[in-house]
Coordinates of C-alpha atoms and ligand atoms in Angstrom, one line a residue:
M24 CA 18.9 -21.5 14.5
G25 CA 21.4 -19.6 12.4
V26 CA 20.8 -16.4 10.5
L27 CA 17.2 -16.1 9.3
N28 CA 16.4 -15.5 5.6
V29 CA 13.3 -13.8 4.5
G30 CA 12.0 -14.0 1.0
I31 CA 10.4 -10.9 -0.5
I32 CA 8.4 -11.1 -3.7
G33 CA 8.5 -7.9 -5.7
G34 CA 11.5 -5.7 -6.2
G35 CA 10.3 -2.1 -6.1
Q36 CA 11.2 0.6 -3.5
L37 CA 9.0 -1.0 -0.9
G38 CA 11.1 -4.2 -1.3
S39 CA 14.3 -2.1 -1.0
L40 CA 13.2 -0.5 2.2
L41 CA 12.2 -3.9 3.6
C42 CA 15.7 -5.2 2.8
E43 CA 17.3 -2.3 4.7
A44 CA 15.1 -2.9 7.7
A45 CA 15.9 -6.6 7.7
K46 CA 19.6 -5.9 7.4
K47 CA 19.4 -3.6 10.4
I48 CA 18.1 -6.4 12.6
G49 CA 20.4 -9.1 11.2
I50 CA 18.0 -10.9 8.8
N51 CA 19.1 -11.8 5.3
T52 CA 16.9 -11.1 2.3
V53 CA 16.2 -12.8 -1.0
V54 CA 14.2 -10.8 -3.4
Y55 CA 12.3 -12.4 -6.3
S56 CA 11.1 -10.2 -9.1
D57 CA 10.1 -10.5 -12.7
D58 CA 11.9 -7.2 -13.5
I59 CA 15.6 -7.7 -14.1
D60 CA 16.1 -4.0 -13.3
S61 CA 14.4 -4.1 -9.9
P62 CA 15.9 -1.4 -7.7
A63 CA 15.8 -3.8 -4.7
K64 CA 18.7 -5.6 -6.4
F65 CA 20.9 -2.9 -4.9
F66 CA 19.6 -3.5 -1.4
T67 CA 19.1 -7.2 -1.0
K68 CA 21.6 -9.9 -0.1
E69 CA 20.4 -12.1 -3.0
F70 CA 18.3 -11.4 -6.0
I71 CA 16.4 -13.9 -8.2
H72 CA 14.9 -12.8 -11.5
G73 CA 12.0 -14.9 -12.7
N74 CA 8.5 -15.0 -13.8
Y75 CA 5.9 -15.2 -11.0
A76 CA 4.5 -18.3 -12.6
D77 CA 7.8 -20.1 -13.0
E78 CA 7.3 -22.9 -10.6
E79 CA 10.9 -24.2 -10.7
K80 CA 12.4 -20.8 -10.0
I81 CA 9.9 -20.2 -7.2
L82 CA 10.8 -23.5 -5.7
N83 CA 14.5 -22.5 -5.7
F84 CA 13.6 -19.2 -4.1
C85 CA 11.6 -21.1 -1.4
S86 CA 14.5 -23.4 -0.6
K87 CA 16.7 -20.4 0.3
V88 CA 14.3 -18.8 2.8
N89 CA 12.6 -19.4 6.2
F90 CA 9.7 -17.0 5.7
V91 CA 8.0 -15.3 2.7
T92 CA 6.3 -12.0 2.3
Y93 CA 5.5 -9.7 -0.6
E94 CA 5.7 -6.0 -1.4
F95 CA 3.0 -5.6 -4.0
E96 CA -0.5 -6.8 -4.5
N97 CA -0.7 -8.2 -8.0
I98 CA 1.0 -11.6 -7.5
P99 CA -0.9 -14.5 -8.8
F100 CA -2.9 -16.2 -6.0
K101 CA -1.8 -19.6 -7.3
T102 CA 1.9 -18.7 -6.9
L103 CA 1.5 -17.6 -3.3
N104 CA -0.6 -20.6 -2.5
N105 CA 2.0 -23.0 -3.8
I106 CA 4.7 -21.2 -1.8
K107 CA 2.4 -21.5 1.3
K108 CA 2.6 -25.3 1.0
L109 CA 6.4 -25.0 1.6
K110 CA 7.0 -21.9 3.8
K111 CA 5.0 -19.6 6.0
V112 CA 3.7 -16.7 3.8
S113 CA 2.6 -13.5 5.5
P114 CA 0.1 -11.9 5.1
D115 CA -1.8 -15.0 4.3
P116 CA -2.7 -15.3 0.5
E117 CA -6.4 -15.6 1.4
I118 CA -6.2 -12.0 2.6
L119 CA -4.6 -10.9 -0.6
K120 CA -7.4 -12.5 -2.6
I121 CA -9.9 -10.2 -0.8
V122 CA -8.0 -7.0 -0.8
Q123 CA -6.6 -7.2 -4.4
N124 CA -10.2 -7.0 -5.6
R125 CA -12.0 -3.7 -4.9
L126 CA -15.4 -5.4 -5.0
L127 CA -14.6 -8.2 -2.5
E128 CA -12.7 -5.7 -0.4
K129 CA -15.6 -3.3 -0.1
E130 CA -18.1 -6.2 0.5
F131 CA -15.8 -7.5 3.3
L132 CA -15.7 -4.0 4.9
N133 CA -19.4 -3.5 4.7
K134 CA -20.0 -7.0 6.2
I135 CA -18.0 -6.0 9.3
N136 CA -20.1 -2.8 9.5
L137 CA -17.5 -0.4 8.3
K138 CA -18.5 2.4 5.9
T139 CA -17.1 2.6 2.4
T140 CA -18.1 4.9 -0.5
L141 CA -21.3 3.8 -2.2
F142 CA -20.4 1.3 -5.0
K143 CA -21.8 -1.1 -7.6
E144 CA -20.3 -3.9 -9.7
I145 CA -20.2 -2.8 -13.3
N146 CA -19.8 -5.1 -16.3
S147 CA -21.3 -3.1 -19.1
K148 CA -22.4 0.3 -20.2
K149 CA -25.9 -0.7 -19.4
D150 CA -24.9 -1.3 -15.8
L151 CA -23.4 2.2 -15.8
F152 CA -26.7 3.7 -17.1
D153 CA -28.6 1.7 -14.5
N154 CA -26.4 3.0 -11.7
S155 CA -26.2 6.6 -12.8
N156 CA -27.4 7.6 -9.3
L157 CA -23.7 7.0 -8.3
L158 CA -22.5 9.8 -10.6
P159 CA -20.4 11.8 -10.5
G160 CA -18.2 8.8 -9.7
F161 CA -15.1 6.9 -10.4
L162 CA -15.2 3.8 -12.5
K163 CA -12.3 1.5 -11.4
T164 CA -11.0 -1.8 -12.5
C165 CA -11.6 -4.3 -9.7
R166 CA -8.0 -5.5 -9.9
F167 CA -4.5 -4.3 -10.9
G168 CA -5.0 -0.6 -10.2
Y169 CA -2.5 1.6 -8.5
D170 CA -1.7 5.3 -8.5
G171 CA -5.0 6.0 -10.2
K172 CA -4.3 3.6 -13.0
G173 CA -7.4 1.8 -14.5
Q174 CA -9.7 4.6 -13.2
Y175 CA -12.1 6.8 -15.1
F176 CA -13.9 9.8 -13.6
I177 CA -17.4 10.1 -15.0
N178 CA -19.3 13.3 -14.4
N179 CA -22.7 12.6 -15.7
I180 CA -24.8 10.3 -17.9
S181 CA -23.8 12.1 -21.1
E182 CA -20.2 11.0 -20.5
I183 CA -21.0 7.3 -20.4
E184 CA -21.6 6.9 -24.1
E185 CA -18.2 8.4 -24.9
L186 CA -16.3 5.9 -22.6
D187 CA -13.9 3.7 -24.6
I188 CA -13.9 0.6 -22.4
K189 CA -14.4 -3.0 -23.5
F190 CA -15.3 -4.3 -20.1
E191 CA -13.0 -7.3 -20.4
N192 CA -12.3 -7.0 -16.7
K193 CA -14.6 -6.5 -13.8
Y194 CA -15.2 -2.9 -12.7
I195 CA -16.9 -1.0 -9.9
L196 CA -18.5 2.4 -9.9
E197 CA -17.8 4.4 -6.8
K198 CA -19.7 7.5 -5.9
K199 CA -17.4 10.5 -5.7
V200 CA -16.9 11.7 -2.1
N201 CA -16.6 15.4 -1.5
L202 CA -13.1 15.2 -0.1
K203 CA -12.0 17.3 2.8
K204 CA -9.1 15.2 3.7
E205 CA -7.4 11.8 3.0
V206 CA -5.7 10.0 5.9
S207 CA -4.1 6.6 6.4
V208 CA -3.4 4.4 9.3
I209 CA -0.5 2.0 9.4
I210 CA -0.8 -1.0 11.7
S211 CA 1.6 -3.9 12.2
R212 CA 0.0 -7.0 13.7
Y213 CA 2.0 -9.8 15.2
G214 CA -0.8 -12.0 16.5
K215 CA -4.2 -11.8 18.4
N216 CA -4.5 -8.4 19.9
E217 CA -0.8 -7.8 19.5
Y218 CA 0.0 -5.0 17.3
S219 CA 1.9 -1.7 16.8
L220 CA -0.4 1.1 15.7
Y221 CA 0.9 4.4 14.2
D222 CA -1.0 7.6 14.5
P223 CA -3.1 8.7 11.5
I224 CA -1.1 10.3 8.6
E225 CA -2.6 13.0 6.4
N226 CA -2.1 12.5 2.6
F227 CA -2.1 14.9 -0.2
H228 CA -2.5 13.6 -3.8
K229 CA -1.9 15.2 -7.2
D230 CA -3.2 13.4 -10.3
Q231 CA -4.2 10.5 -8.0
I232 CA -0.5 10.0 -7.0
L233 CA 0.5 10.5 -3.4
R234 CA 2.7 13.7 -3.2
T235 CA 3.0 14.5 0.5
S236 CA 2.3 12.8 3.8
I237 CA 2.3 14.5 7.2
I238 CA 2.2 13.2 10.7
P239 CA 0.1 14.0 12.7
A240 CA -3.1 14.3 10.6
E241 CA -5.1 17.3 11.5
I242 CA -8.4 15.6 12.1
S243 CA -11.1 15.5 14.9
Q244 CA -10.5 13.4 17.9
K245 CA -13.5 11.3 17.0
N246 CA -12.2 10.6 13.5
K247 CA -8.8 9.8 14.9
E248 CA -10.2 7.3 17.4
D249 CA -12.5 5.7 14.8
A250 CA -9.7 5.4 12.2
L251 CA -7.4 3.7 14.7
N252 CA -10.2 1.4 15.9
F253 CA -11.2 0.5 12.3
A254 CA -7.7 -0.4 11.3
R255 CA -7.4 -2.5 14.4
L256 CA -10.7 -4.3 13.7
I257 CA -9.8 -4.9 10.1
S258 CA -6.4 -6.5 11.0
E259 CA -8.0 -8.7 13.7
K260 CA -10.8 -9.8 11.4
L261 CA -8.3 -10.7 8.7
K262 CA -6.0 -12.3 11.2
Y263 CA -3.3 -10.3 9.5
I264 CA 0.4 -10.8 10.1
G265 CA 2.7 -7.9 9.1
T266 CA 2.2 -4.3 8.2
M267 CA -0.9 -3.0 6.4
C268 CA -2.3 0.3 5.6
V269 CA -5.9 1.5 5.7
E270 CA -6.7 4.5 3.5
F271 CA -9.6 6.7 4.6
F272 CA -11.6 9.6 3.0
I273 CA -13.1 12.3 5.2
D274 CA -15.9 14.3 3.5
S275 CA -16.9 17.9 3.9
S276 CA -19.3 16.9 6.8
D277 CA -16.5 15.1 8.6
N278 CA -17.8 11.6 7.8
L279 CA -15.1 9.0 7.7
Y280 CA -15.1 6.3 4.9
I281 CA -12.7 3.5 4.3
N282 CA -11.2 3.9 0.8
E283 CA -9.0 0.9 0.5
I284 CA -6.7 -1.5 2.3
A285 CA -3.1 -2.1 1.2
P286 CA -1.9 -5.5 2.4
R287 CA 1.7 -4.3 2.7
V288 CA 3.9 -1.5 3.8
H289 CA 2.7 1.7 2.3
N290 CA 4.1 4.9 0.7
S291 CA 2.3 7.1 3.3
G292 CA 4.2 5.2 6.0
H293 CA 7.7 6.1 4.8
L294 CA 7.9 8.8 7.4
T295 CA 7.8 6.1 10.1
L296 CA 11.4 5.6 9.3
N297 CA 12.2 8.9 10.9
S298 CA 9.3 9.6 13.2
Y299 CA 9.2 6.4 15.2
N300 CA 11.7 4.1 17.0
V301 CA 10.5 1.2 14.8
S302 CA 9.5 1.8 11.2
Q303 CA 6.7 0.2 9.3
F304 CA 9.3 -1.8 7.5
E305 CA 11.1 -3.2 10.5
N306 CA 7.8 -4.0 12.1
H307 CA 6.7 -5.9 9.0
I308 CA 10.0 -7.9 8.9
R309 CA 9.7 -8.6 12.7
A310 CA 6.1 -9.8 12.4
V311 CA 6.5 -12.0 9.4
C312 CA 9.7 -13.6 10.8
G313 CA 8.0 -14.2 14.2
K314 CA 10.4 -11.9 16.0
E315 CA 9.4 -10.1 19.2
K316 CA 7.5 -6.8 19.0
I317 CA 9.2 -3.7 20.4
E318 CA 7.1 -1.1 22.1
L319 CA 6.3 1.6 19.6
K320 CA 7.4 5.2 20.5
K321 CA 6.9 8.3 18.5
L322 CA 10.0 10.4 18.2
N323 CA 9.0 13.4 16.1
N324 CA 6.4 14.8 13.8
S325 CA 7.4 14.9 10.1
K326 CA 6.6 15.6 6.5
M327 CA 7.4 13.3 3.6
I328 CA 7.5 14.4 0.0
N329 CA 7.6 11.9 -2.9
L330 CA 10.1 12.7 -5.5
I331 CA 8.4 12.0 -8.8
G332 CA 10.2 12.0 -12.2
D333 CA 12.8 14.7 -12.6
D334 CA 12.3 15.9 -9.0
I335 CA 15.0 13.4 -8.1
L336 CA 17.7 15.2 -10.0
L337 CA 17.7 18.3 -7.7
Y338 CA 17.8 16.2 -4.6
R339 CA 20.7 14.1 -5.8
S340 CA 22.9 17.1 -5.7
K341 CA 21.4 18.8 -2.6
K342 CA 22.9 19.2 0.8
F343 CA 20.8 18.2 3.8
N344 CA 20.4 19.4 7.4
K345 CA 20.4 16.9 10.3
N346 CA 16.6 16.7 10.4
E347 CA 16.3 16.0 6.6
F348 CA 16.5 12.5 5.1
F349 CA 16.7 11.7 1.4
Y350 CA 16.0 8.2 0.0
D351 CA 17.1 7.5 -3.6
Y352 CA 15.4 4.4 -5.0
K353 CA 18.2 4.0 -7.5
K354 CA 15.8 3.3 -10.4
K355 CA 17.5 2.8 -13.7
V356 CA 15.3 5.2 -15.7
I357 CA 13.6 8.4 -14.8
K358 CA 10.0 8.5 -16.0
P359 CA 7.5 11.3 -15.6
K360 CA 5.0 9.8 -13.2
R361 CA 7.4 7.4 -11.6
K362 CA 8.3 7.5 -7.8
M363 CA 12.1 7.9 -7.9
G364 CA 12.7 8.6 -4.2
H365 CA 11.4 10.4 -1.2
F366 CA 12.4 13.1 1.2
T367 CA 11.4 13.4 4.9
K368 CA 11.8 16.4 7.1
V369 CA 11.5 15.8 10.8
I370 CA 10.0 18.6 12.7
L371 CA 12.1 19.2 15.8
Ligands
LIG18 P1 -5.3 3.5 -6.1 O1 -5.4 2.0 -6.0 O2 -4.9 3.9 -7.4 O3 -4.6 4.1 -5.0 P2 -7.7 4.8 -5.0 O4 -9.1 4.2 -5.0 O5 -7.0 4.9 -3.7 O6 -6.8 4.0 -6.0 O7 -7.8 6.2 -5.7 C1 -6.7 7.1 -5.8 C2 -7.1 8.5 -5.4 O8 -8.2 9.0 -6.3 C3 -7.6 8.6 -4.0 O9 -6.6 8.6 -3.1 C4 -8.5 9.9 -4.1 O10 -7.6 11.0 -4.1 C5 -9.1 9.8 -5.5 N1 -10.4 9.0 -5.4 C6 -10.6 7.7 -5.6 N2 -11.9 7.4 -5.4 C7 -12.5 8.5 -5.0 C8 -13.9 8.8 -4.6 N3 -14.8 7.8 -4.6 N4 -14.2 10.0 -4.2 C9 -13.2 11.0 -4.2 N5 -11.9 10.8 -4.6 C10 -11.6 9.5 -5.0
LIG19 MG1 -5.2 4.4 -3.0

């Protein structure tokens, strides 16, 4: 077989970093995105601009690649299923169907005996009043949320009346956890009981957007083992192929809950580029292209900072030490809450 081509749907920074990882191991990339200004344009071998429902363009995209993967969650299920008839798509679209919906995701987790926050499906204000035992809590859209978008924090019953929501989409209400820490586990699964598992990473958010990630997470040995085991169990149950992230909450009594699953490479795993011999991106490309797994070795601890909005300007003119790594996503426009790049400092 000649050079492999991997198709990536979605053209954001995760796509760009997947392209770089593919290039490193001699695999060509074709990125398909509905955004003409996708930053991944600057990193991929080939770029196709098209709507995710444009069957003809999707067909053309498929004809150019051997394998297909995706870098964000909100791709129409139908599109992925059509692609699946032609090319191997990883992770399988059926998995996306579960995890792109907060309700199905939590039901799946509870079914395999993993603890999530307490939640209820909500379709009206009446449902909110009926489930006020879950307050204070977060009302979240079941689908299409990220970086805290589509979320409303509700303190008490008196705030329900004031909510300006039409309930056109499905929602869930989640009881607020008294957060001590947030951690994530990145796992890349190649097949049955064959995976690379990264140590838990500790995450710090501001305004519900990830700001800083640190490896190793400072958590108890028990929570560390549980978090790793749960990530492994989830990936096995889903028969997952590629890299995924499991986000956890730890409350003030040290209880561990699963917050959500991201069926893709994840922002908190960016530091794996500098802390491990194989990054989450390279592992993802290897797994979805059926390449062999390389034994994972940790090289260094590190800290990653997201550069949001104007933060990027300072870094573009900065000088860096040998243990400092700056990634510019090359986005066309700087916007206040937009992730523009990241910076990782390896602790030697
Ligand atoms: P997103 O899909 O936007 O990442 P999350 O459900 O992960 O949505 O919520 C984003 C952040 O909001 C979390 O990382 C956490 O900091 C906070 N948050 C969300 N749900 C809860 C909860 N039930 N209790 C406490 N904090 C929460
Ligand atoms: Mg999250």
